[in-house]
Coordinates of N, CA and C and ligand atoms in Angstrom, one line a residue:
M199 N 71.2 -24.0 63.6 CA 72.3 -23.7 62.7 C 73.4 -23.0 63.5
K200 N 74.6 -23.4 63.2 CA 75.7 -22.7 63.9 C 75.9 -21.3 63.5
D201 N 76.3 -20.4 64.5 CA 76.5 -19.0 64.0 C 77.7 -18.9 63.1
L202 N 77.9 -17.8 62.5 CA 78.9 -17.7 61.4 C 80.3 -17.9 61.9
K203 N 80.6 -17.4 63.1 CA 82.0 -17.6 63.7 C 82.2 -19.1 63.9
E204 N 81.2 -19.8 64.4 CA 81.4 -21.2 64.6 C 81.5 -22.0 63.3
Q205 N 80.8 -21.5 62.2 CA 81.0 -22.1 60.9 C 82.4 -21.9 60.4
V206 N 83.0 -20.7 60.6 CA 84.4 -20.5 60.1 C 85.3 -21.5 60.8
I207 N 85.1 -21.7 62.1 CA 85.9 -22.7 62.8 C 85.7 -24.1 62.3
E208 N 84.5 -24.4 62.1 CA 84.1 -25.8 61.6 C 84.9 -26.0 60.2
F209 N 84.8 -25.1 59.3 CA 85.4 -25.3 58.0 C 86.9 -25.1 58.0
A210 N 87.4 -24.3 58.9 CA 88.9 -24.2 59.0 C 89.4 -25.6 59.5
Q211 N 88.7 -26.2 60.4 CA 89.2 -27.5 60.9 C 89.0 -28.5 59.9
K212 N 88.0 -28.4 59.0 CA 87.8 -29.4 57.9 C 88.9 -29.3 56.9
L213 N 89.5 -28.1 56.8 CA 90.7 -28.0 55.9 C 91.8 -29.0 56.3
N214 N 92.0 -29.1 57.6 CA 93.0 -30.0 58.1 C 92.5 -31.5 58.1
T215 N 91.3 -31.7 58.6 CA 90.8 -33.1 58.8 C 90.6 -33.8 57.4
T216 N 90.2 -33.0 56.4 CA 90.0 -33.7 55.1 C 91.3 -33.6 54.2
N217 N 92.3 -33.0 54.8 CA 93.6 -32.9 54.1 C 93.5 -32.0 52.9
L218 N 92.5 -31.2 52.9 CA 92.4 -30.2 51.8 C 93.5 -29.2 51.9
S219 N 93.8 -28.8 53.1 CA 95.0 -27.9 53.3 C 95.6 -28.3 54.6
P220 N 96.8 -28.9 54.5 CA 97.5 -29.4 55.7 C 98.1 -28.3 56.6
L221 N 98.3 -28.7 57.8 CA 98.9 -27.9 58.8 C 98.2 -26.6 59.0
R222 N 99.0 -25.4 59.0 CA 98.3 -24.1 59.2 C 98.0 -23.4 57.9
S223 N 98.1 -24.1 56.7 CA 97.9 -23.5 55.5 C 96.4 -23.3 55.2
G224 N 96.1 -22.4 54.3 CA 94.7 -22.2 53.9 C 94.0 -21.4 54.9
N225 N 92.9 -20.8 54.5 CA 92.1 -20.0 55.4 C 90.7 -19.9 54.8
V226 N 89.7 -19.6 55.7 CA 88.3 -19.4 55.3 C 87.7 -18.1 55.8
S227 N 86.7 -17.6 55.1 CA 86.0 -16.4 55.6 C 84.6 -16.5 55.1
V228 N 83.8 -15.7 55.8 CA 82.4 -15.6 55.4 C 81.9 -14.1 55.5
R229 N 81.1 -13.7 54.5 CA 80.7 -12.3 54.5 C 79.6 -12.1 55.6
V230 N 79.7 -11.0 56.3 CA 78.8 -10.7 57.4 C 78.6 -9.2 57.5
T231 N 77.4 -8.8 57.9 CA 77.1 -7.4 58.3 C 76.9 -7.3 59.8
K232 N 77.8 -6.5 60.4 CA 77.8 -6.5 61.9 C 77.5 -5.0 62.3
E233 N 76.5 -4.8 63.1 CA 76.1 -3.4 63.5 C 76.1 -2.5 62.3
N234 N 75.4 -2.9 61.2 CA 75.3 -2.1 60.0 C 76.6 -1.9 59.2
I235 N 77.7 -2.6 59.6 CA 79.0 -2.4 58.9 C 79.2 -3.7 58.1
E236 N 79.4 -3.5 56.8 CA 79.7 -4.6 55.9 C 81.1 -5.1 56.2
G237 N 81.3 -6.4 56.3 CA 82.6 -7.0 56.5 C 82.6 -8.5 56.3
F238 N 83.6 -9.1 57.0 CA 83.7 -10.6 56.9 C 84.4 -11.1 58.1
Y239 N 84.1 -12.3 58.5 CA 84.8 -13.1 59.5 C 85.9 -13.9 58.8
I240 N 87.1 -13.9 59.4 CA 88.2 -14.7 58.8 C 89.0 -15.4 59.9
T241 N 89.6 -16.5 59.5 CA 90.5 -17.2 60.4 C 91.7 -16.4 60.8
P242 N 92.2 -16.6 62.0 CA 93.4 -15.8 62.4 C 94.7 -16.4 61.9
S243 N 95.7 -15.6 62.1 CA 97.0 -16.0 61.6 C 97.8 -16.8 62.7
G244 N 98.5 -17.8 62.3 CA 99.4 -18.5 63.3 C 98.8 -19.4 64.4
K245 N 97.6 -19.6 64.3 CA 97.0 -20.5 65.3 C 96.5 -21.8 64.7
K246 N 96.8 -22.9 65.4 CA 96.4 -24.2 64.9 C 94.9 -24.2 64.9
Y247 N 94.4 -24.7 63.7 CA 92.9 -24.7 63.6 C 92.2 -25.6 64.6
E248 N 92.8 -26.6 65.0 CA 92.2 -27.5 66.0 C 91.9 -26.8 67.3
A249 N 92.7 -25.7 67.6 CA 92.6 -25.0 68.9 C 91.8 -23.7 68.8
L250 N 91.1 -23.5 67.6 CA 90.4 -22.3 67.4 C 89.2 -22.1 68.4
E251 N 89.0 -20.9 68.8 CA 87.8 -20.5 69.6 C 87.1 -19.3 68.9
T252 N 85.9 -19.1 69.2 CA 85.2 -18.0 68.5 C 85.9 -16.7 68.7
N253 N 86.5 -16.5 69.9 CA 87.2 -15.2 70.1 C 88.4 -15.0 69.1
D254 N 88.9 -16.1 68.6 CA 90.0 -16.0 67.6 C 89.6 -15.5 66.3
I255 N 88.3 -15.6 65.9 CA 87.9 -15.3 64.6 C 87.8 -13.8 64.5
V256 N 88.4 -13.2 63.4 CA 88.6 -11.8 63.3 C 87.5 -11.2 62.3
F257 N 86.9 -10.1 62.8 CA 86.0 -9.3 61.9 C 86.8 -8.2 61.2
L258 N 86.7 -8.2 59.9 CA 87.4 -7.1 59.2 C 86.3 -6.4 58.4
E259 N 86.4 -5.0 58.3 CA 85.4 -4.3 57.5 C 85.8 -4.3 56.0
L260 N 84.7 -4.2 55.2 CA 84.9 -4.3 53.8 C 85.5 -3.1 53.2
H261 N 85.1 -1.9 53.7 CA 85.5 -0.7 53.1 C 86.5 0.1 53.9
K262 N 87.3 -0.7 54.7 CA 88.4 0.0 55.4 C 89.7 -0.4 54.9
E263 N 90.6 0.6 54.8 CA 92.0 0.3 54.3 C 92.8 -0.1 55.6
Y264 N 93.2 -1.3 55.6 CA 94.0 -1.7 56.8 C 95.5 -1.5 56.6
D265 N 96.2 -1.1 57.6 CA 97.6 -1.0 57.5 C 98.2 -2.2 58.4
F266 N 99.0 -3.0 57.9 CA 99.5 -4.2 58.5 C 100.0 -3.9 59.9
V267 N 100.9 -2.9 60.1 CA 101.5 -2.6 61.4 C 100.5 -2.2 62.4
K268 N 99.7 -1.2 61.9 CA 98.6 -0.7 62.9 C 97.7 -1.8 63.3
M269 N 97.4 -2.7 62.3 CA 96.5 -3.8 62.6 C 97.1 -4.7 63.6
F270 N 98.3 -5.0 63.5 CA 99.0 -5.9 64.4 C 99.1 -5.2 65.8
N271 N 99.4 -3.9 65.8 CA 99.5 -3.2 67.1 C 98.2 -3.1 67.8
S272 N 97.1 -3.1 67.1 CA 95.8 -2.9 67.7 C 95.3 -4.3 68.2
G273 N 96.0 -5.3 67.9 CA 95.6 -6.7 68.4 C 94.8 -7.5 67.4
L274 N 94.6 -6.9 66.2 CA 93.9 -7.7 65.2 C 94.8 -8.6 64.6
N275 N 94.4 -9.9 64.5 CA 95.4 -10.9 64.0 C 94.7 -11.8 62.9
P276 N 94.3 -11.2 61.8 CA 93.7 -12.0 60.7 C 94.7 -12.8 60.0
S277 N 94.3 -13.8 59.2 CA 95.1 -14.5 58.3 C 96.0 -13.5 57.5
S278 N 97.2 -13.9 57.3 CA 98.1 -13.0 56.5 C 97.6 -12.8 55.1
E279 N 96.6 -13.6 54.7 CA 96.1 -13.5 53.3 C 94.7 -12.8 53.3
W280 N 94.4 -12.0 54.4 CA 93.1 -11.4 54.5 C 92.8 -10.5 53.3
R281 N 93.9 -9.9 52.7 CA 93.7 -8.9 51.6 C 92.9 -9.4 50.4
F282 N 93.2 -10.6 50.0 CA 92.4 -11.0 48.8 C 91.0 -11.4 49.1
H283 N 90.8 -11.8 50.4 CA 89.4 -12.1 50.8 C 88.6 -10.7 50.7
Q284 N 89.2 -9.7 51.3 CA 88.5 -8.4 51.3 C 88.3 -7.9 49.8
D285 N 89.3 -8.1 49.0 CA 89.1 -7.6 47.6 C 88.1 -8.5 46.8
I286 N 88.1 -9.7 47.1 CA 87.1 -10.6 46.4 C 85.7 -10.2 46.8
Y287 N 85.4 -10.0 48.1 CA 84.1 -9.6 48.5 C 83.7 -8.2 48.0
L288 N 84.7 -7.3 47.8 CA 84.4 -6.0 47.2 C 84.0 -6.1 45.7
K289 N 84.7 -7.0 45.0 CA 84.5 -7.1 43.6 C 83.4 -8.0 43.1
K290 N 83.2 -9.1 43.9 CA 82.3 -10.1 43.5 C 81.1 -10.2 44.5
K291 N 80.0 -9.6 44.2 CA 78.9 -9.5 45.1 C 78.3 -10.9 45.4
E292 N 78.4 -11.8 44.5 CA 77.8 -13.1 44.7 C 78.7 -14.0 45.7
A293 N 79.9 -13.5 46.0 CA 80.7 -14.3 46.9 C 80.2 -14.0 48.4
K294 N 79.7 -15.1 49.0 CA 79.3 -14.9 50.4 C 80.3 -15.6 51.3
A295 N 81.1 -16.5 50.8 CA 82.1 -17.3 51.6 C 83.2 -17.6 50.7
I296 N 84.4 -17.7 51.3 CA 85.6 -18.0 50.5 C 86.4 -19.1 51.2
V297 N 86.9 -20.1 50.5 CA 87.8 -21.1 51.0 C 89.1 -21.0 50.2
H298 N 90.2 -20.9 50.9 CA 91.5 -20.9 50.2 C 92.3 -22.0 50.7
A299 N 92.8 -22.8 49.8 CA 93.6 -24.0 50.3 C 94.9 -24.2 49.5
H300 N 95.8 -24.8 50.1 CA 97.1 -25.2 49.5 C 96.9 -26.7 49.2
S301 N 95.8 -27.1 48.6 CA 95.6 -28.6 48.5 C 96.6 -29.1 47.5
P302 N 97.1 -30.3 47.8 CA 98.3 -30.9 47.1 C 98.2 -30.9 45.6
H303 N 97.1 -31.4 45.0 CA 97.1 -31.5 43.5 C 96.8 -30.2 42.8
A304 N 96.0 -29.4 43.4 CA 95.8 -28.0 42.9 C 97.0 -27.2 42.9
T305 N 97.8 -27.3 44.0 CA 99.0 -26.6 44.1 C 100.1 -27.1 43.1
A306 N 100.1 -28.4 42.9 CA 101.0 -29.0 42.0 C 100.7 -28.4 40.6
V307 N 99.4 -28.5 40.2 CA 99.1 -28.0 38.8 C 99.4 -26.4 38.8
S308 N 99.1 -25.7 39.9 CA 99.3 -24.3 39.8 C 100.8 -23.9 39.6
S309 N 101.7 -24.8 39.9 CA 103.1 -24.5 39.8 C 103.5 -24.4 38.3
H310 N 102.6 -24.8 37.4 CA 102.8 -24.7 36.0 C 102.2 -23.5 35.4
G311 N 101.4 -22.8 36.2 CA 100.9 -21.5 35.8 C 99.9 -21.5 34.6
K312 N 99.3 -22.7 34.4 CA 98.4 -22.8 33.3 C 97.0 -23.1 33.7
S313 N 96.0 -22.7 32.8 CA 94.6 -23.0 33.1 C 94.4 -24.5 32.9
I314 N 93.4 -25.0 33.5 CA 93.0 -26.4 33.3 C 91.9 -26.4 32.2
P315 N 92.1 -27.0 31.1 CA 91.1 -27.0 30.0 C 90.0 -28.0 30.3
A316 N 89.0 -28.0 29.4 CA 87.8 -28.9 29.7 C 88.1 -30.4 29.3
F317 N 89.0 -31.0 30.1 CA 89.3 -32.4 29.8 C 88.2 -33.2 30.5
H318 N 87.4 -32.6 31.3 CA 86.3 -33.3 32.0 C 85.2 -32.3 32.1
Y319 N 83.9 -32.8 31.9 CA 82.8 -31.8 31.9 C 82.6 -31.1 33.3
M320 N 83.1 -31.7 34.3 CA 82.9 -31.2 35.7 C 83.7 -29.8 35.9
V321 N 84.6 -29.5 34.9 CA 85.2 -28.2 34.9 C 84.2 -27.1 34.9
A322 N 83.0 -27.4 34.3 CA 81.9 -26.4 34.2 C 81.4 -25.9 35.6
L323 N 81.6 -26.8 36.6 CA 81.1 -26.4 38.0 C 81.8 -25.1 38.5
M324 N 82.9 -24.8 37.9 CA 83.7 -23.6 38.3 C 83.2 -22.4 37.5
G325 N 82.2 -22.6 36.6 CA 81.6 -21.4 35.9 C 81.9 -21.3 34.5
G326 N 82.8 -22.0 33.9 CA 83.2 -21.8 32.5 C 83.8 -23.1 31.9
D327 N 84.5 -22.9 30.7 CA 85.1 -24.1 30.1 C 86.5 -24.3 30.4
D328 N 87.0 -23.6 31.4 CA 88.3 -23.8 32.0 C 88.4 -23.4 33.4
I329 N 89.5 -23.8 34.1 CA 89.7 -23.2 35.4 C 91.0 -22.4 35.3
K330 N 90.9 -21.1 35.5 CA 92.0 -20.2 35.2 C 93.1 -20.3 36.4
C331 N 94.3 -19.9 36.0 CA 95.3 -19.8 37.1 C 95.8 -18.4 37.2
A332 N 95.6 -17.8 38.4 CA 96.0 -16.4 38.6 C 97.5 -16.4 38.6
E333 N 98.0 -15.3 38.0 CA 99.5 -15.1 37.9 C 100.1 -15.0 39.3
Y334 N 101.3 -15.4 39.5 CA 102.0 -15.3 40.8 C 102.2 -13.9 41.2
A335 N 102.0 -13.7 42.5 CA 102.5 -12.5 43.2 C 102.7 -12.9 44.7
T336 N 103.5 -12.1 45.4 CA 103.7 -12.4 46.8 C 102.5 -12.4 47.6
F337 N 102.4 -13.4 48.5 CA 101.1 -13.5 49.3 C 100.9 -12.2 50.1
G338 N 99.6 -11.9 50.3 CA 99.3 -10.7 51.1 C 99.3 -9.4 50.3
T339 N 99.7 -9.4 49.0 CA 99.9 -8.2 48.3 C 98.6 -7.8 47.5
K340 N 98.5 -6.5 47.2 CA 97.4 -6.1 46.4 C 97.5 -6.7 45.0
E341 N 98.7 -6.9 44.5 CA 99.0 -7.4 43.2 C 98.4 -8.8 43.1
L342 N 98.5 -9.6 44.1 CA 98.0 -11.0 44.1 C 96.4 -10.9 44.1
S343 N 95.9 -10.0 44.8 CA 94.4 -9.8 44.8 C 94.0 -9.5 43.4
K344 N 94.7 -8.6 42.7 CA 94.3 -8.2 41.3 C 94.4 -9.4 40.4
N345 N 95.4 -10.2 40.5 CA 95.6 -11.4 39.7 C 94.5 -12.4 39.9
I346 N 94.1 -12.6 41.2 CA 93.1 -13.6 41.5 C 91.7 -13.1 40.9
I347 N 91.4 -11.8 41.1 CA 90.1 -11.3 40.6 C 90.0 -11.4 39.1
Q348 N 91.1 -11.3 38.5 CA 91.2 -11.4 37.0 C 90.9 -12.9 36.6
A349 N 91.5 -13.8 37.4 CA 91.3 -15.3 37.1 C 89.9 -15.7 37.5
L350 N 89.2 -15.0 38.3 CA 87.9 -15.3 38.8 C 86.8 -14.7 38.0
E351 N 87.2 -14.0 36.9 CA 86.1 -13.4 36.1 C 85.2 -14.4 35.5
K352 N 83.9 -14.3 35.7 CA 83.0 -15.3 35.3 C 83.3 -16.7 35.9
R353 N 84.0 -16.8 36.9 CA 84.3 -18.1 37.5 C 84.1 -18.1 39.0
K354 N 83.9 -19.3 39.6 CA 83.7 -19.4 41.1 C 84.9 -19.9 41.8
A355 N 85.9 -20.3 41.0 CA 87.2 -20.8 41.6 C 88.3 -20.6 40.6
C356 N 89.5 -20.6 41.2 CA 90.7 -20.5 40.3 C 91.9 -21.1 41.0
L357 N 92.9 -21.4 40.2 CA 94.2 -21.7 40.8 C 95.0 -20.5 41.1
M358 N 96.0 -20.5 41.9 CA 96.9 -19.4 42.2 C 98.3 -19.9 42.0
S359 N 98.9 -19.3 41.0 CA 100.2 -19.8 40.5 C 101.2 -20.0 41.7
N360 N 101.9 -21.2 41.7 CA 102.9 -21.5 42.8 C 102.4 -21.3 44.2
H361 N 101.1 -21.6 44.4 CA 100.5 -21.3 45.7 C 99.4 -22.2 46.1
G362 N 98.3 -22.3 45.3 CA 97.1 -23.1 45.7 C 95.9 -22.8 44.9
Q363 N 94.8 -22.7 45.6 CA 93.5 -22.4 44.9 C 92.6 -21.6 45.8
V364 N 91.6 -21.0 45.2 CA 90.5 -20.3 46.0 C 89.2 -20.6 45.4
A365 N 88.2 -20.8 46.2 CA 86.8 -21.1 45.8 C 85.8 -20.3 46.5
L366 N 84.7 -19.9 45.8 CA 83.7 -19.1 46.4 C 82.4 -19.8 46.5
G367 N 81.5 -19.3 47.3 CA 80.2 -19.9 47.4 C 79.1 -19.0 48.0
K368 N 77.9 -19.5 48.0 CA 76.8 -18.7 48.7 C 76.9 -18.9 50.2
N369 N 77.6 -19.9 50.6 CA 77.9 -20.2 52.0 C 79.2 -21.0 52.1
L370 N 79.6 -21.2 53.3 CA 80.9 -21.9 53.5 C 80.8 -23.4 53.0
N371 N 79.7 -24.0 53.2 CA 79.5 -25.4 52.8 C 79.7 -25.5 51.3
Q372 N 79.1 -24.6 50.5 CA 79.2 -24.6 49.1 C 80.7 -24.3 48.6
A373 N 81.3 -23.3 49.2 CA 82.7 -22.9 48.9 C 83.6 -24.0 49.2
F374 N 83.4 -24.7 50.3 CA 84.3 -25.8 50.7 C 84.1 -27.0 49.7
E375 N 82.9 -27.3 49.3 CA 82.7 -28.4 48.4 C 83.3 -28.1 47.0
L376 N 83.2 -26.8 46.6 CA 83.8 -26.4 45.3 C 85.4 -26.6 45.4
A377 N 85.9 -26.2 46.5 CA 87.4 -26.4 46.7 C 87.8 -27.8 46.6
E378 N 86.9 -28.7 47.2 CA 87.2 -30.1 47.1 C 87.1 -30.6 45.6
E379 N 86.1 -30.1 44.9 CA 85.9 -30.4 43.5 C 87.2 -30.0 42.7
V380 N 87.7 -28.8 42.9 CA 88.9 -28.3 42.2 C 90.0 -29.3 42.5
E381 N 90.2 -29.6 43.8 CA 91.3 -30.6 44.1 C 91.1 -31.9 43.4
N382 N 89.9 -32.4 43.3 CA 89.6 -33.7 42.7 C 89.9 -33.6 41.2
I383 N 89.5 -32.5 40.5 CA 89.7 -32.3 39.1 C 91.2 -32.2 38.8
C384 N 92.0 -31.5 39.7 CA 93.4 -31.4 39.5 C 94.1 -32.7 39.6
H385 N 93.6 -33.5 40.6 CA 94.2 -34.9 40.7 C 94.0 -35.7 39.4
Q386 N 92.7 -35.6 38.9 CA 92.4 -36.4 37.7 C 93.2 -35.8 36.5
Y387 N 93.4 -34.5 36.5 CA 94.2 -33.9 35.4 C 95.6 -34.4 35.4
I388 N 96.2 -34.5 36.5 CA 97.6 -34.9 36.6 C 97.7 -36.4 36.1
I389 N 96.7 -37.2 36.5 CA 96.7 -38.6 36.1 C 96.6 -38.7 34.6
A390 N 95.6 -37.9 34.0 CA 95.4 -37.9 32.6 C 96.6 -37.5 31.8
L391 N 97.4 -36.5 32.3 CA 98.6 -36.1 31.6 C 99.7 -37.1 31.6
K392 N 99.6 -38.0 32.6 CA 100.7 -39.0 32.7 C 100.6 -40.0 31.5
I393 N 99.4 -40.2 30.9 CA 99.3 -41.1 29.8 C 99.1 -40.4 28.5
G394 N 99.6 -39.2 28.4 CA 99.5 -38.5 27.2 C 98.8 -37.2 27.2
K395 N 98.3 -36.8 26.1 CA 97.5 -35.5 26.0 C 96.0 -35.8 26.0
P396 N 95.3 -35.3 27.1 CA 93.9 -35.7 27.1 C 93.1 -35.0 26.0
K397 N 92.0 -35.6 25.6 CA 91.1 -35.0 24.6 C 90.3 -33.9 25.4
I398 N 90.2 -32.8 24.7 CA 89.5 -31.6 25.3 C 88.1 -31.5 24.7
L399 N 87.1 -31.3 25.6 CA 85.7 -31.2 25.1 C 85.6 -29.8 24.3
S400 N 84.7 -29.9 23.3 CA 84.5 -28.7 22.5 C 83.8 -27.6 23.3
T401 N 83.9 -26.3 22.8 CA 83.2 -25.2 23.4 C 81.7 -25.4 23.3
A402 N 81.2 -25.9 22.2 CA 79.8 -26.2 22.1 C 79.3 -27.2 23.1
E403 N 80.1 -28.2 23.4 CA 79.7 -29.2 24.4 C 79.7 -28.6 25.8
M404 N 80.7 -27.8 26.0 CA 80.8 -27.2 27.3 C 79.7 -26.1 27.6
L405 N 79.3 -25.5 26.5 CA 78.1 -24.5 26.6 C 76.9 -25.3 27.0
K406 N 76.7 -26.5 26.4 CA 75.6 -27.4 26.8 C 75.6 -27.8 28.3
I407 N 76.8 -28.1 28.7 CA 77.0 -28.6 30.1 C 76.8 -27.4 31.0
L408 N 77.3 -26.2 30.7 CA 77.1 -25.0 31.5 C 75.6 -24.8 31.7
E409 N 74.8 -24.9 30.7 CA 73.4 -24.7 30.7 C 72.7 -25.8 31.7
K410 N 73.2 -27.0 31.6 CA 72.7 -28.1 32.4 C 73.0 -27.8 33.9
V411 N 74.2 -27.4 34.1 CA 74.7 -27.2 35.5 C 73.8 -26.1 36.1
K412 N 73.5 -25.0 35.3 CA 72.7 -23.9 35.8 C 71.3 -24.4 36.3
N413 N 70.7 -25.3 35.4 CA 69.4 -25.8 35.7 C 69.4 -26.8 36.9
Y414 N 70.5 -27.6 37.0 CA 70.7 -28.5 38.0 C 70.8 -27.8 39.4
K415 N 71.5 -26.7 39.4 CA 71.7 -25.9 40.6 C 70.4 -25.3 41.0
K416 N 69.5 -24.9 40.1 CA 68.2 -24.3 40.4 C 67.3 -25.4 41.1
E417 N 67.5 -26.6 40.7 CA 66.7 -27.7 41.3 C 67.1 -27.9 42.8
L418 N 68.3 -27.6 43.2 CA 68.8 -27.9 44.5 C 68.1 -27.1 45.6
Ligands
LIG113 ZN1 97.8 -19.4 50.8

């Protein structure tokens, strides 16, 4: 099995090759404890993902307050969106890996600032009967972290208003797959809206699905 830094590179490159997040947009991270210090590995800022090397992957501590200028001066160069990764790991213990993407359909839906209702039962994969959309705030700010964490309450993924989406998992593979599911659902939702107002599944039906999804995951 690849080491965690190599996995970060592998999935960052997959953001580009699968078109989940084109060009240099999007970023990935994975929770890690290094020399007894809790933290995470994250993709760097401003480097093409195809040219990434393990030395480029940045380790940030979970319980350290970073100052952007000092960080830059000391040669640390994490993704400019490192803050919400740190805040998600702090607030959501179950998050072991995070994939953030500006995937086209999720981003398009996010620009409406609305949650995606249960127009398809697969919405349950994200943890509930809708996929919430975090309110807009400038990238890299504490406010954006707060909005994302709110939208992720009892959820494993959410949209980010006028920005994109974020998905969590027990590992990078799972987080990446969930981000792909979110993108797929958003694509379907846009098509469904084109022909009118889709029928929404009832809360009772979605509770049934959520139970099934839980058992299905246990079998994996
Ligand atoms: Zn972003």
